[in-house]
């Protein structure tokens, strides 16, 4: 596979937008940031409960929520979602 050029990614996004990409439509309709406070409370441990600050930084809670919504919409397994995100 050839190396991507400077404008390959922007051209790809433009072609997806021209075809009415459903992910863009979902992103404009759903107010993702309104879920952040609830997700943070449910997902993250309070700093007092953590033994150490070491280790990998956690992924964004809203990003994880988006992947759960997409896996439900498109009937994707956990392995398929992990493959798509990476």
PDB file of N, CA and C in Angstrom:
ATOM      1  N   UNK A   1       0.840  -1.179   0.000  1.00  0.00           N
ATOM      2  CA  UNK A   1       0.000   0.000   0.000  1.00  0.00           C
ATOM      3  C   UNK A   1       0.883   1.239   0.000  1.00  0.00           C
ATOM      4  N   UNK A   2       0.541   2.187  -0.822  1.00  0.00           N
ATOM      5  CA  UNK A   2       1.339   3.399  -0.960  1.00  0.00           C
ATOM      6  C   UNK A   2       1.125   4.326   0.229  1.00  0.00           C
ATOM      7  N   UNK A   3       2.118   5.170   0.450  1.00  0.00           N
ATOM      8  CA  UNK A   3       2.019   6.138   1.539  1.00  0.00           C
ATOM      9  C   UNK A   3       0.970   7.191   1.189  1.00  0.00           C
ATOM     10  N   UNK A   4       0.214   7.607   2.203  1.00  0.00           N
ATOM     11  CA  UNK A   4      -0.827   8.612   1.974  1.00  0.00           C
ATOM     12  C   UNK A   4      -0.197   9.979   1.730  1.00  0.00           C
ATOM     13  N   UNK A   5      -0.808  10.746   0.851  1.00  0.00           N
ATOM     14  CA  UNK A   5      -0.359  12.094   0.578  1.00  0.00           C
ATOM     15  C   UNK A   5      -0.966  13.085   1.547  1.00  0.00           C
ATOM     16  N   UNK A   6      -0.634  14.349   1.356  1.00  0.00           N
ATOM     17  CA  UNK A   6      -1.099  15.398   2.261  1.00  0.00           C
ATOM     18  C   UNK A   6      -2.616  15.549   2.263  1.00  0.00           C
ATOM     19  N   UNK A   7      -3.224  15.424   1.108  1.00  0.00           N
ATOM     20  CA  UNK A   7      -4.648  15.725   0.991  1.00  0.00           C
ATOM     21  C   UNK A   7      -5.530  14.481   0.892  1.00  0.00           C
ATOM     22  N   UNK A   8      -4.953  13.300   0.990  1.00  0.00           N
ATOM     23  CA  UNK A   8      -5.737  12.069   0.865  1.00  0.00           C
ATOM     24  C   UNK A   8      -6.819  11.969   1.929  1.00  0.00           C
ATOM     25  N   UNK A   9      -6.474  12.278   3.162  1.00  0.00           N
ATOM     26  CA  UNK A   9      -7.439  12.165   4.249  1.00  0.00           C
ATOM     27  C   UNK A   9      -8.544  13.214   4.114  1.00  0.00           C
ATOM     28  N   UNK A  10      -8.174  14.440   3.775  1.00  0.00           N
ATOM     29  CA  UNK A  10      -9.205  15.473   3.626  1.00  0.00           C
ATOM     30  C   UNK A  10     -10.106  15.178   2.427  1.00  0.00           C
ATOM     31  N   UNK A  11      -9.545  14.621   1.357  1.00  0.00           N
ATOM     32  CA  UNK A  11     -10.362  14.221   0.206  1.00  0.00           C
ATOM     33  C   UNK A  11     -11.315  13.091   0.582  1.00  0.00           C
ATOM     34  N   UNK A  12     -10.843  12.174   1.406  1.00  0.00           N
ATOM     35  CA  UNK A  12     -11.693  11.065   1.867  1.00  0.00           C
ATOM     36  C   UNK A  12     -12.856  11.597   2.692  1.00  0.00           C
ATOM     37  N   UNK A  13     -12.572  12.520   3.613  1.00  0.00           N
ATOM     38  CA  UNK A  13     -13.635  13.110   4.427  1.00  0.00           C
ATOM     39  C   UNK A  13     -14.622  13.893   3.561  1.00  0.00           C
ATOM     40  N   UNK A  14     -14.127  14.591   2.566  1.00  0.00           N
ATOM     41  CA  UNK A  14     -15.009  15.351   1.687  1.00  0.00           C
ATOM     42  C   UNK A  14     -15.933  14.422   0.901  1.00  0.00           C
ATOM     43  N   UNK A  15     -15.407  13.298   0.437  1.00  0.00           N
ATOM     44  CA  UNK A  15     -16.260  12.363  -0.308  1.00  0.00           C
ATOM     45  C   UNK A  15     -17.298  11.718   0.606  1.00  0.00           C
ATOM     46  N   UNK A  16     -16.940  11.444   1.861  1.00  0.00           N
ATOM     47  CA  UNK A  16     -17.917  10.900   2.807  1.00  0.00           C
ATOM     48  C   UNK A  16     -19.000  11.925   3.120  1.00  0.00           C
ATOM     49  N   UNK A  17     -18.614  13.186   3.273  1.00  0.00           N
ATOM     50  CA  UNK A  17     -19.600  14.234   3.534  1.00  0.00           C
ATOM     51  C   UNK A  17     -20.549  14.408   2.352  1.00  0.00           C
ATOM     52  N   UNK A  18     -20.032  14.278   1.146  1.00  0.00           N
ATOM     53  CA  UNK A  18     -20.874  14.417  -0.041  1.00  0.00           C
ATOM     54  C   UNK A  18     -21.889  13.282  -0.142  1.00  0.00           C
ATOM     55  N   UNK A  19     -21.546  12.130   0.403  1.00  0.00           N
ATOM     56  CA  UNK A  19     -22.451  10.971   0.358  1.00  0.00           C
ATOM     57  C   UNK A  19     -23.349  10.892   1.583  1.00  0.00           C
ATOM     58  N   UNK A  20     -23.378  11.936   2.388  1.00  0.00           N
ATOM     59  CA  UNK A  20     -24.202  11.969   3.611  1.00  0.00           C
ATOM     60  C   UNK A  20     -23.820  10.826   4.551  1.00  0.00           C
ATOM     61  N   UNK A  21     -22.592  10.859   5.017  1.00  0.00           N
ATOM     62  CA  UNK A  21     -22.088   9.856   5.954  1.00  0.00           C
ATOM     63  C   UNK A  21     -22.977   9.811   7.193  1.00  0.00           C
ATOM     64  N   UNK A  22     -23.509   8.635   7.553  1.00  0.00           N
ATOM     65  CA  UNK A  22     -24.407   8.560   8.713  1.00  0.00           C
ATOM     66  C   UNK A  22     -23.724   8.922  10.025  1.00  0.00           C
ATOM     67  N   UNK A  23     -22.415   8.725  10.122  1.00  0.00           N
ATOM     68  CA  UNK A  23     -21.719   9.084  11.354  1.00  0.00           C
ATOM     69  C   UNK A  23     -21.703  10.590  11.570  1.00  0.00           C
ATOM     70  N   UNK A  24     -21.585  11.337  10.498  1.00  0.00           N
ATOM     71  CA  UNK A  24     -21.633  12.798  10.606  1.00  0.00           C
ATOM     72  C   UNK A  24     -23.032  13.238  11.017  1.00  0.00           C
ATOM     73  N   UNK A  25     -24.039  12.596  10.452  1.00  0.00           N
ATOM     74  CA  UNK A  25     -25.421  12.926  10.810  1.00  0.00           C
ATOM     75  C   UNK A  25     -25.689  12.642  12.285  1.00  0.00           C
ATOM     76  N   UNK A  26     -25.224  11.498  12.777  1.00  0.00           N
ATOM     77  CA  UNK A  26     -25.405  11.152  14.188  1.00  0.00           C
ATOM     78  C   UNK A  26     -24.691  12.165  15.072  1.00  0.00           C
ATOM     79  N   UNK A  27     -23.492  12.551  14.664  1.00  0.00           N
ATOM     80  CA  UNK A  27     -22.701  13.485  15.467  1.00  0.00           C
ATOM     81  C   UNK A  27     -23.364  14.854  15.565  1.00  0.00           C
ATOM     82  N   UNK A  28     -24.079  15.270  14.524  1.00  0.00           N
ATOM     83  CA  UNK A  28     -24.758  16.567  14.582  1.00  0.00           C
ATOM     84  C   UNK A  28     -26.049  16.506  15.384  1.00  0.00           C
ATOM     85  N   UNK A  29     -26.674  15.348  15.454  1.00  0.00           N
ATOM     86  CA  UNK A  29     -27.965  15.212  16.136  1.00  0.00           C
ATOM     87  C   UNK A  29     -27.809  14.968  17.636  1.00  0.00           C
ATOM     88  N   UNK A  30     -26.837  14.159  18.014  1.00  0.00           N
ATOM     89  CA  UNK A  30     -26.689  13.755  19.420  1.00  0.00           C
ATOM     90  C   UNK A  30     -25.783  14.741  20.157  1.00  0.00           C
ATOM     91  N   UNK A  31     -26.257  15.310  21.259  1.00  0.00           N
ATOM     92  CA  UNK A  31     -25.408  16.210  22.065  1.00  0.00           C
ATOM     93  C   UNK A  31     -24.509  15.393  23.004  1.00  0.00           C
ATOM     94  N   UNK A  32     -23.403  14.907  22.498  1.00  0.00           N
ATOM     95  CA  UNK A  32     -22.546  13.978  23.236  1.00  0.00           C
ATOM     96  C   UNK A  32     -22.043  14.551  24.550  1.00  0.00           C
ATOM     97  N   UNK A  33     -21.678  15.820  24.554  1.00  0.00           N
ATOM     98  CA  UNK A  33     -21.074  16.414  25.752  1.00  0.00           C
ATOM     99  C   UNK A  33     -22.050  16.505  26.922  1.00  0.00           C
ATOM    100  N   UNK A  34     -23.331  16.453  26.664  1.00  0.00           N
ATOM    101  CA  UNK A  34     -24.297  16.471  27.763  1.00  0.00           C
ATOM    102  C   UNK A  34     -24.234  15.188  28.593  1.00  0.00           C
ATOM    103  N   UNK A  35     -23.693  14.131  28.016  1.00  0.00           N
ATOM    104  CA  UNK A  35     -23.565  12.864  28.727  1.00  0.00           C
ATOM    105  C   UNK A  35     -22.304  12.797  29.588  1.00  0.00           C
ATOM    106  N   UNK A  36     -21.361  13.716  29.364  1.00  0.00           N
ATOM    107  CA  UNK A  36     -20.061  13.634  30.030  1.00  0.00           C
ATOM    108  C   UNK A  36     -20.146  13.576  31.556  1.00  0.00           C
ATOM    109  N   UNK A  37     -20.890  14.450  32.246  1.00  0.00           N
ATOM    110  CA  UNK A  37     -20.902  14.374  33.715  1.00  0.00           C
ATOM    111  C   UNK A  37     -21.388  13.022  34.242  1.00  0.00           C
ATOM    112  N   UNK A  38     -22.424  12.492  33.652  1.00  0.00           N
ATOM    113  CA  UNK A  38     -22.946  11.195  34.083  1.00  0.00           C
ATOM    114  C   UNK A  38     -21.949  10.082  33.791  1.00  0.00           C
ATOM    115  N   UNK A  39     -21.347  10.129  32.616  1.00  0.00           N
ATOM    116  CA  UNK A  39     -20.372   9.104  32.251  1.00  0.00           C
ATOM    117  C   UNK A  39     -19.148   9.151  33.154  1.00  0.00           C
ATOM    118  N   UNK A  40     -18.675  10.352  33.460  1.00  0.00           N
ATOM    119  CA  UNK A  40     -17.498  10.485  34.323  1.00  0.00           C
ATOM    120  C   UNK A  40     -17.774   9.926  35.715  1.00  0.00           C
ATOM    121  N   UNK A  41     -18.951  10.185  36.248  1.00  0.00           N
ATOM    122  CA  UNK A  41     -19.292   9.665  37.574  1.00  0.00           C
ATOM    123  C   UNK A  41     -19.382   8.145  37.570  1.00  0.00           C
ATOM    124  N   UNK A  42     -19.924   7.587  36.500  1.00  0.00           N
ATOM    125  CA  UNK A  42     -20.126   6.139  36.449  1.00  0.00           C
ATOM    126  C   UNK A  42     -18.857   5.377  36.082  1.00  0.00           C
ATOM    127  N   UNK A  43     -17.993   5.989  35.297  1.00  0.00           N
ATOM    128  CA  UNK A  43     -16.891   5.247  34.701  1.00  0.00           C
ATOM    129  C   UNK A  43     -15.580   5.389  35.458  1.00  0.00           C
ATOM    130  N   UNK A  44     -15.282   6.577  35.938  1.00  0.00           N
ATOM    131  CA  UNK A  44     -13.989   6.833  36.571  1.00  0.00           C
ATOM    132  C   UNK A  44     -14.046   6.628  38.069  1.00  0.00           C
ATOM    133  N   UNK A  45     -12.969   6.103  38.611  1.00  0.00           N
ATOM    134  CA  UNK A  45     -12.846   5.997  40.059  1.00  0.00           C
ATOM    135  C   UNK A  45     -12.486   7.374  40.616  1.00  0.00           C
ATOM    136  N   UNK A  46     -13.004   7.716  41.767  1.00  0.00           N
ATOM    137  CA  UNK A  46     -12.559   8.965  42.401  1.00  0.00           C
ATOM    138  C   UNK A  46     -11.066   8.876  42.728  1.00  0.00           C
ATOM    139  N   UNK A  47     -10.386  10.025  42.722  1.00  0.00           N
ATOM    140  CA  UNK A  47      -8.948  10.034  42.982  1.00  0.00           C
ATOM    141  C   UNK A  47      -8.617   9.452  44.352  1.00  0.00           C
ATOM    142  N   UNK A  48      -9.512   9.600  45.322  1.00  0.00           N
ATOM    143  CA  UNK A  48      -9.252   9.065  46.663  1.00  0.00           C
ATOM    144  C   UNK A  48      -9.230   7.537  46.659  1.00  0.00           C
ATOM    145  N   UNK A  49      -9.953   6.915  45.746  1.00  0.00           N
ATOM    146  CA  UNK A  49     -10.013   5.452  45.686  1.00  0.00           C
ATOM    147  C   UNK A  49      -8.872   4.830  44.882  1.00  0.00           C
ATOM    148  N   UNK A  50      -8.139   5.664  44.159  1.00  0.00           N
ATOM    149  CA  UNK A  50      -7.042   5.143  43.346  1.00  0.00           C
ATOM    150  C   UNK A  50      -5.805   4.944  44.197  1.00  0.00           C
ATOM    151  N   UNK A  51      -5.111   3.854  43.970  1.00  0.00           N
ATOM    152  CA  UNK A  51      -3.894   3.574  44.724  1.00  0.00           C
ATOM    153  C   UNK A  51      -2.708   4.338  44.157  1.00  0.00           C
ATOM    154  N   UNK A  52      -2.722   4.558  42.854  1.00  0.00           N
ATOM    155  CA  UNK A  52      -1.581   5.185  42.209  1.00  0.00           C
ATOM    156  C   UNK A  52      -2.047   5.917  40.956  1.00  0.00           C
ATOM    157  N   UNK A  53      -1.287   6.917  40.549  1.00  0.00           N
ATOM    158  CA  UNK A  53      -1.571   7.631  39.304  1.00  0.00           C
ATOM    159  C   UNK A  53      -0.777   7.030  38.146  1.00  0.00           C
ATOM    160  N   UNK A  54      -0.084   5.944  38.400  1.00  0.00           N
ATOM    161  CA  UNK A  54       0.742   5.311  37.376  1.00  0.00           C
ATOM    162  C   UNK A  54      -0.139   4.590  36.362  1.00  0.00           C
ATOM    163  N   UNK A  55       0.465   4.271  35.248  1.00  0.00           N
ATOM    164  CA  UNK A  55      -0.237   3.500  34.229  1.00  0.00           C
ATOM    165  C   UNK A  55      -0.713   4.363  33.077  1.00  0.00           C
ATOM    166  N   UNK A  56      -1.318   3.704  32.148  1.00  0.00           N
ATOM    167  CA  UNK A  56      -1.819   4.364  30.945  1.00  0.00           C
ATOM    168  C   UNK A  56      -2.986   5.276  31.292  1.00  0.00           C
ATOM    169  N   UNK A  57      -3.044   6.407  30.633  1.00  0.00           N
ATOM    170  CA  UNK A  57      -4.151   7.339  30.837  1.00  0.00           C
ATOM    171  C   UNK A  57      -5.427   6.720  30.274  1.00  0.00           C
ATOM    172  N   UNK A  58      -6.544   6.889  30.967  1.00  0.00           N
ATOM    173  CA  UNK A  58      -7.800   6.298  30.476  1.00  0.00           C
ATOM    174  C   UNK A  58      -8.292   7.002  29.217  1.00  0.00           C
ATOM    175  N   UNK A  59      -9.018   6.264  28.410  1.00  0.00           N
ATOM    176  CA  UNK A  59      -9.608   6.853  27.207  1.00  0.00           C
ATOM    177  C   UNK A  59     -10.749   7.773  27.612  1.00  0.00           C
ATOM    178  N   UNK A  60     -11.083   8.689  26.739  1.00  0.00           N
ATOM    179  CA  UNK A  60     -12.139   9.654  27.006  1.00  0.00           C
ATOM    180  C   UNK A  60     -13.478   8.942  27.187  1.00  0.00           C
ATOM    181  N   UNK A  61     -14.228   9.362  28.187  1.00  0.00           N
ATOM    182  CA  UNK A  61     -15.505   8.711  28.507  1.00  0.00           C
ATOM    183  C   UNK A  61     -16.517   8.873  27.373  1.00  0.00           C
ATOM    184  N   UNK A  62     -16.549  10.039  26.742  1.00  0.00           N
ATOM    185  CA  UNK A  62     -17.498  10.267  25.645  1.00  0.00           C
ATOM    186  C   UNK A  62     -17.119   9.411  24.434  1.00  0.00           C
ATOM    187  N   UNK A  63     -15.834   9.272  24.177  1.00  0.00           N
ATOM    188  CA  UNK A  63     -15.388   8.414  23.080  1.00  0.00           C
ATOM    189  C   UNK A  63     -15.815   6.968  23.313  1.00  0.00           C
ATOM    190  N   UNK A  64     -15.660   6.490  24.530  1.00  0.00           N
ATOM    191  CA  UNK A  64     -16.080   5.127  24.854  1.00  0.00           C
ATOM    192  C   UNK A  64     -17.598   4.971  24.697  1.00  0.00           C
ATOM    193  N   UNK A  65     -18.344   5.991  25.095  1.00  0.00           N
ATOM    194  CA  UNK A  65     -19.799   5.961  24.948  1.00  0.00           C
ATOM    195  C   UNK A  65     -20.192   5.931  23.473  1.00  0.00           C
ATOM    196  N   UNK A  66     -19.507   6.716  22.650  1.00  0.00           N
ATOM    197  CA  UNK A  66     -19.781   6.714  21.211  1.00  0.00           C
ATOM    198  C   UNK A  66     -19.542   5.331  20.613  1.00  0.00           C
ATOM    199  N   UNK A  67     -18.473   4.667  21.036  1.00  0.00           N
ATOM    200  CA  UNK A  67     -18.207   3.331  20.501  1.00  0.00           C
ATOM    201  C   UNK A  67     -19.279   2.339  20.927  1.00  0.00           C
ATOM    202  N   UNK A  68     -19.792   2.483  22.142  1.00  0.00           N
ATOM    203  CA  UNK A  68     -20.881   1.602  22.577  1.00  0.00           C
ATOM    204  C   UNK A  68     -22.151   1.837  21.761  1.00  0.00           C
ATOM    205  N   UNK A  69     -22.449   3.096  21.474  1.00  0.00           N
ATOM    206  CA  UNK A  69     -23.629   3.416  20.668  1.00  0.00           C
ATOM    207  C   UNK A  69     -23.467   2.858  19.256  1.00  0.00           C
ATOM    208  N   UNK A  70     -22.297   3.056  18.661  1.00  0.00           N
ATOM    209  CA  UNK A  70     -22.064   2.551  17.304  1.00  0.00           C
ATOM    210  C   UNK A  70     -22.083   1.027  17.254  1.00  0.00           C
ATOM    211  N   UNK A  71     -21.554   0.385  18.283  1.00  0.00           N
ATOM    212  CA  UNK A  71     -21.595  -1.080  18.282  1.00  0.00           C
ATOM    213  C   UNK A  71     -23.028  -1.588  18.370  1.00  0.00           C
ATOM    214  N   UNK A  72     -23.885  -0.869  19.078  1.00  0.00           N
ATOM    215  CA  UNK A  72     -25.295  -1.264  19.149  1.00  0.00           C
ATOM    216  C   UNK A  72     -26.010  -0.980  17.827  1.00  0.00           C
ATOM    217  N   UNK A  73     -25.718   0.165  17.202  1.00  0.00           N
ATOM    218  CA  UNK A  73     -26.375   0.520  15.940  1.00  0.00           C
ATOM    219  C   UNK A  73     -25.998  -0.423  14.800  1.00  0.00           C
ATOM    220  N   UNK A  74     -24.722  -0.772  14.737  1.00  0.00           N
ATOM    221  CA  UNK A  74     -24.232  -1.572  13.616  1.00  0.00           C
ATOM    222  C   UNK A  74     -24.009  -3.034  13.980  1.00  0.00           C
ATOM    223  N   UNK A  75     -24.423  -3.429  15.182  1.00  0.00           N
ATOM    224  CA  UNK A  75     -24.324  -4.817  15.629  1.00  0.00           C
ATOM    225  C   UNK A  75     -22.895  -5.348  15.505  1.00  0.00           C
ATOM    226  N   UNK A  76     -21.949  -4.605  16.071  1.00  0.00           N
ATOM    227  CA  UNK A  76     -20.542  -4.973  16.015  1.00  0.00           C
ATOM    228  C   UNK A  76     -20.109  -5.621  17.322  1.00  0.00           C
ATOM    229  N   UNK A  77     -19.208  -6.581  17.213  1.00  0.00           N
ATOM    230  CA  UNK A  77     -18.671  -7.221  18.414  1.00  0.00           C
ATOM    231  C   UNK A  77     -17.598  -6.320  19.023  1.00  0.00           C
ATOM    232  N   UNK A  78     -17.171  -6.662  20.221  1.00  0.00           N
ATOM    233  CA  UNK A  78     -16.112  -5.899  20.879  1.00  0.00           C
ATOM    234  C   UNK A  78     -14.822  -5.938  20.067  1.00  0.00           C
ATOM    235  N   UNK A  79     -14.508  -7.089  19.494  1.00  0.00           N
ATOM    236  CA  UNK A  79     -13.298  -7.215  18.687  1.00  0.00           C
ATOM    237  C   UNK A  79     -13.367  -6.337  17.443  1.00  0.00           C
ATOM    238  N   UNK A  80     -14.534  -6.275  16.812  1.00  0.00           N
ATOM    239  CA  UNK A  80     -14.685  -5.438  15.622  1.00  0.00           C
ATOM    240  C   UNK A  80     -14.562  -3.960  15.975  1.00  0.00           C
ATOM    241  N   UNK A  81     -15.139  -3.561  17.095  1.00  0.00           N
ATOM    242  CA  UNK A  81     -15.027  -2.161  17.526  1.00  0.00           C
ATOM    243  C   UNK A  81     -13.578  -1.815  17.822  1.00  0.00           C
ATOM    244  N   UNK A  82     -12.883  -2.693  18.528  1.00  0.00           N
ATOM    245  CA  UNK A  82     -11.476  -2.441  18.847  1.00  0.00           C
ATOM    246  C   UNK A  82     -10.653  -2.310  17.570  1.00  0.00           C
ATOM    247  N   UNK A  83     -10.922  -3.152  16.577  1.00  0.00           N
ATOM    248  CA  UNK A  83     -10.214  -3.081  15.304  1.00  0.00           C
ATOM    249  C   UNK A  83     -10.491  -1.751  14.604  1.00  0.00           C
ATOM    250  N   UNK A  84     -11.731  -1.291  14.617  1.00  0.00           N
ATOM    251  CA  UNK A  84     -12.095  -0.048  13.945  1.00  0.00           C
ATOM    252  C   UNK A  84     -11.494   1.174  14.636  1.00  0.00           C
ATOM    253  N   UNK A  85     -11.420   1.140  15.957  1.00  0.00           N
ATOM    254  CA  UNK A  85     -10.892   2.294  16.699  1.00  0.00           C
ATOM    255  C   UNK A  85      -9.388   2.412  16.523  1.00  0.00           C
ATOM    256  N   UNK A  86      -8.691   1.306  16.517  1.00  0.00           N
ATOM    257  CA  UNK A  86      -7.232   1.352  16.378  1.00  0.00           C
ATOM    258  C   UNK A  86      -6.891   1.634  14.972  1.00  0.00           C
TER     259      UNK A  86
END
